[in-house]
Coordinates of C-alpha atoms in Angstrom, one line a residue:
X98 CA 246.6 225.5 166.3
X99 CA 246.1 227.0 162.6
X100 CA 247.3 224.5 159.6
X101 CA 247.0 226.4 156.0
X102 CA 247.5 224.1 153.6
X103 CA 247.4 225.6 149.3
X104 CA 248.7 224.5 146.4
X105 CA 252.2 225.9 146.9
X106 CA 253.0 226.0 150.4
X107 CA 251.3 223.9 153.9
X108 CA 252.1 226.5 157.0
X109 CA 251.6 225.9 160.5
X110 CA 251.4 228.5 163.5
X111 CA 249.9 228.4 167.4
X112 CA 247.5 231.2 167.2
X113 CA 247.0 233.0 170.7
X114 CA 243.8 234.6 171.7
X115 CA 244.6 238.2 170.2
X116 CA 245.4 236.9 167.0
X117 CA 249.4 236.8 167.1
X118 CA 251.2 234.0 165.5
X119 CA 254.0 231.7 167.0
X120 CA 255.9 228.8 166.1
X121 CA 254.8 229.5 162.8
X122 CA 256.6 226.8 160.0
X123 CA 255.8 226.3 156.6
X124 CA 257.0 223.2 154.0
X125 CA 256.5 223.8 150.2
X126 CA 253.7 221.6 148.9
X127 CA 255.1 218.6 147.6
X128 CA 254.8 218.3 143.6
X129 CA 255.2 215.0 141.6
X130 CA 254.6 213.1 145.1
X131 CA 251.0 210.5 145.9
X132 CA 248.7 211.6 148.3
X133 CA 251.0 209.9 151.0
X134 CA 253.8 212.4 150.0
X135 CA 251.5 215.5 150.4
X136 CA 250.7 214.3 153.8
X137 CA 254.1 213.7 154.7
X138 CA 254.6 217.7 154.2
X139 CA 251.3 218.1 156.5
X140 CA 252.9 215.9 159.0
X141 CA 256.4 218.1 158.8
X142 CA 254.2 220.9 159.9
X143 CA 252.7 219.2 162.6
X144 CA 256.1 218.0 164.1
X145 CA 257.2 221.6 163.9
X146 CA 254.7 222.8 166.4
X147 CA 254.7 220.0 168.5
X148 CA 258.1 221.2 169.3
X149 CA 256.8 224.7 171.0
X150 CA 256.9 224.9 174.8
X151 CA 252.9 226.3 174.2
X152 CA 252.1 223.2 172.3
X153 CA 249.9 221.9 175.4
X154 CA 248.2 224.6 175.6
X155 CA 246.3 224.2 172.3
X156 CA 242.4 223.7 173.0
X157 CA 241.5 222.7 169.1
X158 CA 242.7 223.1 165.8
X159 CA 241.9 224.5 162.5
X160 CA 242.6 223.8 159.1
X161 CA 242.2 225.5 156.2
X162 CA 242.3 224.0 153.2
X163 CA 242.4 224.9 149.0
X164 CA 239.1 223.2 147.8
X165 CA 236.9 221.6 146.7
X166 CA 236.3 220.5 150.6
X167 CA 233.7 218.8 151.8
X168 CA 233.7 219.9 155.5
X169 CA 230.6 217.2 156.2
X170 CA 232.9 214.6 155.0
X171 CA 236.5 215.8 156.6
X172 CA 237.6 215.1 153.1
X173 CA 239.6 217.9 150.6
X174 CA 239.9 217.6 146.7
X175 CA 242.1 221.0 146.0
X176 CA 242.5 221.6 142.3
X177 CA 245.9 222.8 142.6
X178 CA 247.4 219.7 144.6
X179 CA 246.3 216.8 142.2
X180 CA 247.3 214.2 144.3
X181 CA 244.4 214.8 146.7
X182 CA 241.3 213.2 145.4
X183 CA 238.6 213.1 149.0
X184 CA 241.8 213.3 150.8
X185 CA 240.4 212.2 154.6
X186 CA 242.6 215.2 155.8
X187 CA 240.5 216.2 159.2
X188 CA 241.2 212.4 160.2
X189 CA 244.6 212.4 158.9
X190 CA 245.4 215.5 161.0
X191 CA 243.2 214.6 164.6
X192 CA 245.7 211.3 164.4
X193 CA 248.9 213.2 163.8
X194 CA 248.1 215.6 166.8
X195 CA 247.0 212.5 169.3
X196 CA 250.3 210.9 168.1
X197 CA 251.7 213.7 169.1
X198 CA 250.0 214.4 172.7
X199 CA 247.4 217.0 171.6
X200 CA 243.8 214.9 171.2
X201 CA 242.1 217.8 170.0
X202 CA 238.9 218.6 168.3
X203 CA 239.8 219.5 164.4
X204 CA 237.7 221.8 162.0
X205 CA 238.1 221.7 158.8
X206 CA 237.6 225.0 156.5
X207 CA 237.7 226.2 152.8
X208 CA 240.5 228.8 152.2
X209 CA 237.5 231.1 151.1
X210 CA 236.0 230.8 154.5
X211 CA 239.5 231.0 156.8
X212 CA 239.6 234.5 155.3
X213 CA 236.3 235.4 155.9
X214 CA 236.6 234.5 159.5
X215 CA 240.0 236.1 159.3
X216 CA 238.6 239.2 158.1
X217 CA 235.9 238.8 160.6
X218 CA 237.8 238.5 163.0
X219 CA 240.9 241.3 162.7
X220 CA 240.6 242.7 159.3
X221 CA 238.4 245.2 157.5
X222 CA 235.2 242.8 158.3
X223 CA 235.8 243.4 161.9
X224 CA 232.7 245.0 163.6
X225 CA 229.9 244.3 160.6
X226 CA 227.5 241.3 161.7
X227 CA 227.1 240.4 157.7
X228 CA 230.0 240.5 155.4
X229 CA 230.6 238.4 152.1
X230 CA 234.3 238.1 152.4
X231 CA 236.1 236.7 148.7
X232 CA 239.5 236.0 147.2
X233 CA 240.4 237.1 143.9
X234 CA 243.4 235.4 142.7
X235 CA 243.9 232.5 139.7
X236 CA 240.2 231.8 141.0
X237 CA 237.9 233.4 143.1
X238 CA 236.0 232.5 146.1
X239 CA 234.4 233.6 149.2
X240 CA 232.5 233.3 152.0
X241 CA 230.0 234.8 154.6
X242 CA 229.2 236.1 157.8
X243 CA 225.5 236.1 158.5
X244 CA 224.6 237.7 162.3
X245 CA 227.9 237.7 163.2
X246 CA 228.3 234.3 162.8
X247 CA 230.6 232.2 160.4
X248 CA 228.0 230.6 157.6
X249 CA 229.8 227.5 155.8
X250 CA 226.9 225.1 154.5
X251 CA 226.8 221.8 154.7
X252 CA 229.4 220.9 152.9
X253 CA 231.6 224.1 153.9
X254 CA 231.1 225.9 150.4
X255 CA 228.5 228.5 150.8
X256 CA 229.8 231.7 149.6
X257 CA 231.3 230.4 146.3
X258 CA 230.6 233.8 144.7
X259 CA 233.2 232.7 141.9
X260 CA 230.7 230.4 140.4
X261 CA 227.4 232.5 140.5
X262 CA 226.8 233.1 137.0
X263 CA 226.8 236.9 135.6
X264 CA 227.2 236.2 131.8
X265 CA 223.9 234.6 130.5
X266 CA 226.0 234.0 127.4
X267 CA 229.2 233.6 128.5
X268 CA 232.1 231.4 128.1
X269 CA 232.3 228.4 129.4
X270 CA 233.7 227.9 132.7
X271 CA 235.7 224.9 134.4
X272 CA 233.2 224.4 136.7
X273 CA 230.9 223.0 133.9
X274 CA 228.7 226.1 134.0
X275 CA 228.7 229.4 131.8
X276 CA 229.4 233.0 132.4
X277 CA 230.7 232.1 135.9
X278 CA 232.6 235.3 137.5
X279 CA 235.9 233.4 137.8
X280 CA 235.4 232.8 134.2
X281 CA 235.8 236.5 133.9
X282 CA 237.6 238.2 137.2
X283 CA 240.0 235.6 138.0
X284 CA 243.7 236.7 137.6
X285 CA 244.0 233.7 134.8
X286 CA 240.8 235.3 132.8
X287 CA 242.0 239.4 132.8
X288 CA 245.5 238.6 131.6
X289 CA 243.6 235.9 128.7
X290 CA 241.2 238.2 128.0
X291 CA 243.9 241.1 127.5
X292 CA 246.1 239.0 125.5
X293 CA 243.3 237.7 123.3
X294 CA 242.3 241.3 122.6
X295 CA 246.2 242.5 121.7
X296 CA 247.8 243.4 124.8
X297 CA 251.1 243.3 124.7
X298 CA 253.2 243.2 127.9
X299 CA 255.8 245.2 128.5
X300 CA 259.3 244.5 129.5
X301 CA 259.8 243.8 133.4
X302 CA 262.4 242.6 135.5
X303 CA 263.6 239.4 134.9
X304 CA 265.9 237.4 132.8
X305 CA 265.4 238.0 129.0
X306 CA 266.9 240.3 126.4
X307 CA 265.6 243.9 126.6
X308 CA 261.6 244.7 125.1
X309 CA 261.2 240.9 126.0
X310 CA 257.5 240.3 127.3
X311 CA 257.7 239.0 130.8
X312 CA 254.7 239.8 132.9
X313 CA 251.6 238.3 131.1
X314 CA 250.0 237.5 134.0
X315 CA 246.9 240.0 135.5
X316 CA 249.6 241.9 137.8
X317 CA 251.0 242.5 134.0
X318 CA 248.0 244.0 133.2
X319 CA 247.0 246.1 136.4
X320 CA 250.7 247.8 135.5
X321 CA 249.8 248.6 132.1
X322 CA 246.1 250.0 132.9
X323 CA 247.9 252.0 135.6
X324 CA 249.8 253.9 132.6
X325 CA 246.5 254.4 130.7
X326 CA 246.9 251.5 128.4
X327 CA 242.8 251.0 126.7
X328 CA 242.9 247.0 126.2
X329 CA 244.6 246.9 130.0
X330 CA 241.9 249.2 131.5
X331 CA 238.8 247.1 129.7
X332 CA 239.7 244.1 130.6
X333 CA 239.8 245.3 134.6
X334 CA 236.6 247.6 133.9
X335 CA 234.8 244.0 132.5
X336 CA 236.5 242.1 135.9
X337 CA 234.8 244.6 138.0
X338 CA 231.9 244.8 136.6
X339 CA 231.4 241.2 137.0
X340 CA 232.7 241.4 140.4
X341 CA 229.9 244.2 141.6
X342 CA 227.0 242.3 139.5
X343 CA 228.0 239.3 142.0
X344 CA 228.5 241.1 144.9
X345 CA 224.8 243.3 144.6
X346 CA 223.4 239.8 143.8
X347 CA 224.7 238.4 147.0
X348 CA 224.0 241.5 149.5
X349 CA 220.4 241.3 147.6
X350 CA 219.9 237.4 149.0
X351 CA 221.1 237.8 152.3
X352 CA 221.6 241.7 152.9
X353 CA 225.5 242.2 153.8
X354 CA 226.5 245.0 154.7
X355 CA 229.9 244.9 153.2
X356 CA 232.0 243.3 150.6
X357 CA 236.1 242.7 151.5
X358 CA 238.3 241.4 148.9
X359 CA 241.4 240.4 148.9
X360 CA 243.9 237.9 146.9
X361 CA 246.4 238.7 144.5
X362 CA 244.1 240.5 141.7
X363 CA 243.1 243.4 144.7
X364 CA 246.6 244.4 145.0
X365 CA 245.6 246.2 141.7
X366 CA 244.2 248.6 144.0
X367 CA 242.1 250.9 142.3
X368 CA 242.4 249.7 139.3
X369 CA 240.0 247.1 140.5
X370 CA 238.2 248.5 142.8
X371 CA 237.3 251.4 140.8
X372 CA 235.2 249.7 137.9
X373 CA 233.9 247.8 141.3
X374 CA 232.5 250.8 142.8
X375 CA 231.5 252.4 139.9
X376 CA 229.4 249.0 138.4
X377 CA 227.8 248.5 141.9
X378 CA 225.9 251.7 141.7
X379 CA 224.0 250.1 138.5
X380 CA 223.3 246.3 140.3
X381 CA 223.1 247.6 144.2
X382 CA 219.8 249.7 143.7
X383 CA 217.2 248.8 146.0
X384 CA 217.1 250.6 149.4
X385 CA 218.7 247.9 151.4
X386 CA 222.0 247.4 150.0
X387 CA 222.6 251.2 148.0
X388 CA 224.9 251.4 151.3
X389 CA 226.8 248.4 150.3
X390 CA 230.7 249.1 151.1
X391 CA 233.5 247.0 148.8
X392 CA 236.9 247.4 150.6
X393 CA 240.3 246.0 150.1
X394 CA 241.0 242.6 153.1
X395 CA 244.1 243.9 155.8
X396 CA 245.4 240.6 156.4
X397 CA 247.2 239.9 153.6
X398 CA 249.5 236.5 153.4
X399 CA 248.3 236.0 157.5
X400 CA 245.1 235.5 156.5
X401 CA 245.5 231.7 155.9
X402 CA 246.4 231.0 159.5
X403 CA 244.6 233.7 161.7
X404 CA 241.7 232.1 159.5
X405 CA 242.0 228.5 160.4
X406 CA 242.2 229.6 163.8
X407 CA 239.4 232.0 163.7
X408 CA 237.1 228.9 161.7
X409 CA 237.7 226.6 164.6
X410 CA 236.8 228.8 167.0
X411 CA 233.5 230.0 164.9
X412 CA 232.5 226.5 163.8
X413 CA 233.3 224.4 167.0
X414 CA 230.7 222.9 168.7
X415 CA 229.8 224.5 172.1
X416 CA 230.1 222.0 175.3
X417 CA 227.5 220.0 176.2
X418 CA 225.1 220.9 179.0
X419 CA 226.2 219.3 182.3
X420 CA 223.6 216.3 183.3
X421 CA 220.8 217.7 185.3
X422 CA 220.6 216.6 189.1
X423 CA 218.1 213.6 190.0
X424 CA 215.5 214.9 192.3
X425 CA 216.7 212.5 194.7
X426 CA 220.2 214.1 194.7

């Protein structure tokens, strides 16, 4: 049982064995609402599923949550939903499904860590026994696969990549620190840092008179460095670079063996990965990771759910040993 829960929508789905998807539901994420009504949404979600004939035949569930999480805790403070302050979600949840039937064991996950175990699972991670895994969207994190195994922390946040610093001098991020990547490879920070610089963008579809800027967001300006514009095509050549001085730092600490990324920003395609590829050959130089791959995540939208699924499965405790026999028995 997979719940995703983000900032704009909470989706549910039974997740089988080979990674397909049913009774899959999904409730917008309640704005204007206390903690109560986000949790009311949750509970939406869980009704759905109890509803599938193959609702008994769940053995645990997952979810994966927007952070700040703190997986030691059970507990969720998501930026983006800001009625959730240590929200005891993990709780919240286990008592929904024993209402419900299903006492099963829960795990709680960052989104950054569903899709690494997504990707570890199905997607272009498949097959390598250390990936960093990381989502470039309005923020950007990540997560990692160290020996084929799923490597949260304690707290469920190792892997942040977005806050590894890469800009001694750099602005100042939300985080508190300075030079953070987000600060500079988030979808928020290209489109800023194109705009600040005198990027216009052009007319798209939309409501609006004609020659009306409507797309000043960083999908804006991946179309505009796809038709050559200079300011459009810096500001993804400085995301990338930041991106692949992150990424060699990370493969140097802990030698993966390939970098997937996926979130909104990598639909730019090569217009990211480019400046990626070409930046890492200047940060990835020592023997060990000069063989570093950076490829696009497959997943896509699923990746919320086959992750929260996949992150259960990676981070549940095995059974305990049976008792040993008494001599005498």
């Amino acid at each position: 049982m997979a719940i995703d829960i983000g900032g704009t929508k909470i989706a549910g789905a039974l997740v089988h064995p080979d990674g397909t998807m049913t009774a899959t539901t999904r409730r917008a994420t309640p704005r204007g609402v206390d903690a109560e009504g986000v949790m009311a949404a949750v509970a939406e979600v869980v009704e759905d599923l109890s509803a599938s004939p193959q609702w008994a035949c769940a053995v645990r569930c997952g979810i994966g949550s927007a952070g700040p999480v703190d997986t030691s805790r059970g507990t969720v403070s998501p930026v983006n939903i800001a009625a959730w302050r240590e929200f005891p979600i993990q709780e919240r949840v286990a008592a929904e499904l024993a209402a419900r039937g299903a006492d099963l064991p829960t795990v709680l996950a960052g989104d950054g860590v569903a899709m690494t175990a997504a990707e570890h699972w199905l997607g272009a991670a498949r097959g390598y026994a250390n990936a960093l895994c990381m989502v470039v969207s309005t923020g950007v994190g990540g997560g990692l696969i160290l020996n084929n195994r799923l490597h949260p922390g304690p707290t469920g946040n190792a892997g942040h990549i977005g806050h590894i610093s890469v800009a001694f001098d750099g602005e100042a991020c939300a985080c508190g620190g300075r030079g953070c990547v987000e600060s500079i490879a988030s979808g928020t920070a290209i489109a800023r840092w194109a705009l600040d610089r005198g990027w216009t963008p052009s007319a798209g579809s939309g409501t609006g008179g004609a020659g009306v800027p409507r797309d000043a967001t960083a999908a804006g300006v991946a179309a505009s460095a796809a038709q050559g514009d200079p300011i459009a095509l810096a500001a993804f050549d400085r995301a990338g670079r930041a991106l692949a001085a992150a990424i060699a730092a990370a493969a140097t600490l802990v030698e993966t063996d390939i970098a997937v990324i996926g979130g909104g920003v990598a639909a730019a395609g090569d217009t990211l990965f480019g400046p990626i590829r070409t930046h890492l050959a200047q940060y990835a130089t020592l023997s060990f990771v000069q063989g570093l791959r950076v490829v696009p995540a497959t997943l896509g939208t699923h990746a919320g759910l086959i992750g929260a699924a996949a992150a259960a499965t990676m981070l549940s405790a095995p059974p305990a040993p049976a008792p040993a026999s008494s001599p005498e028995a």
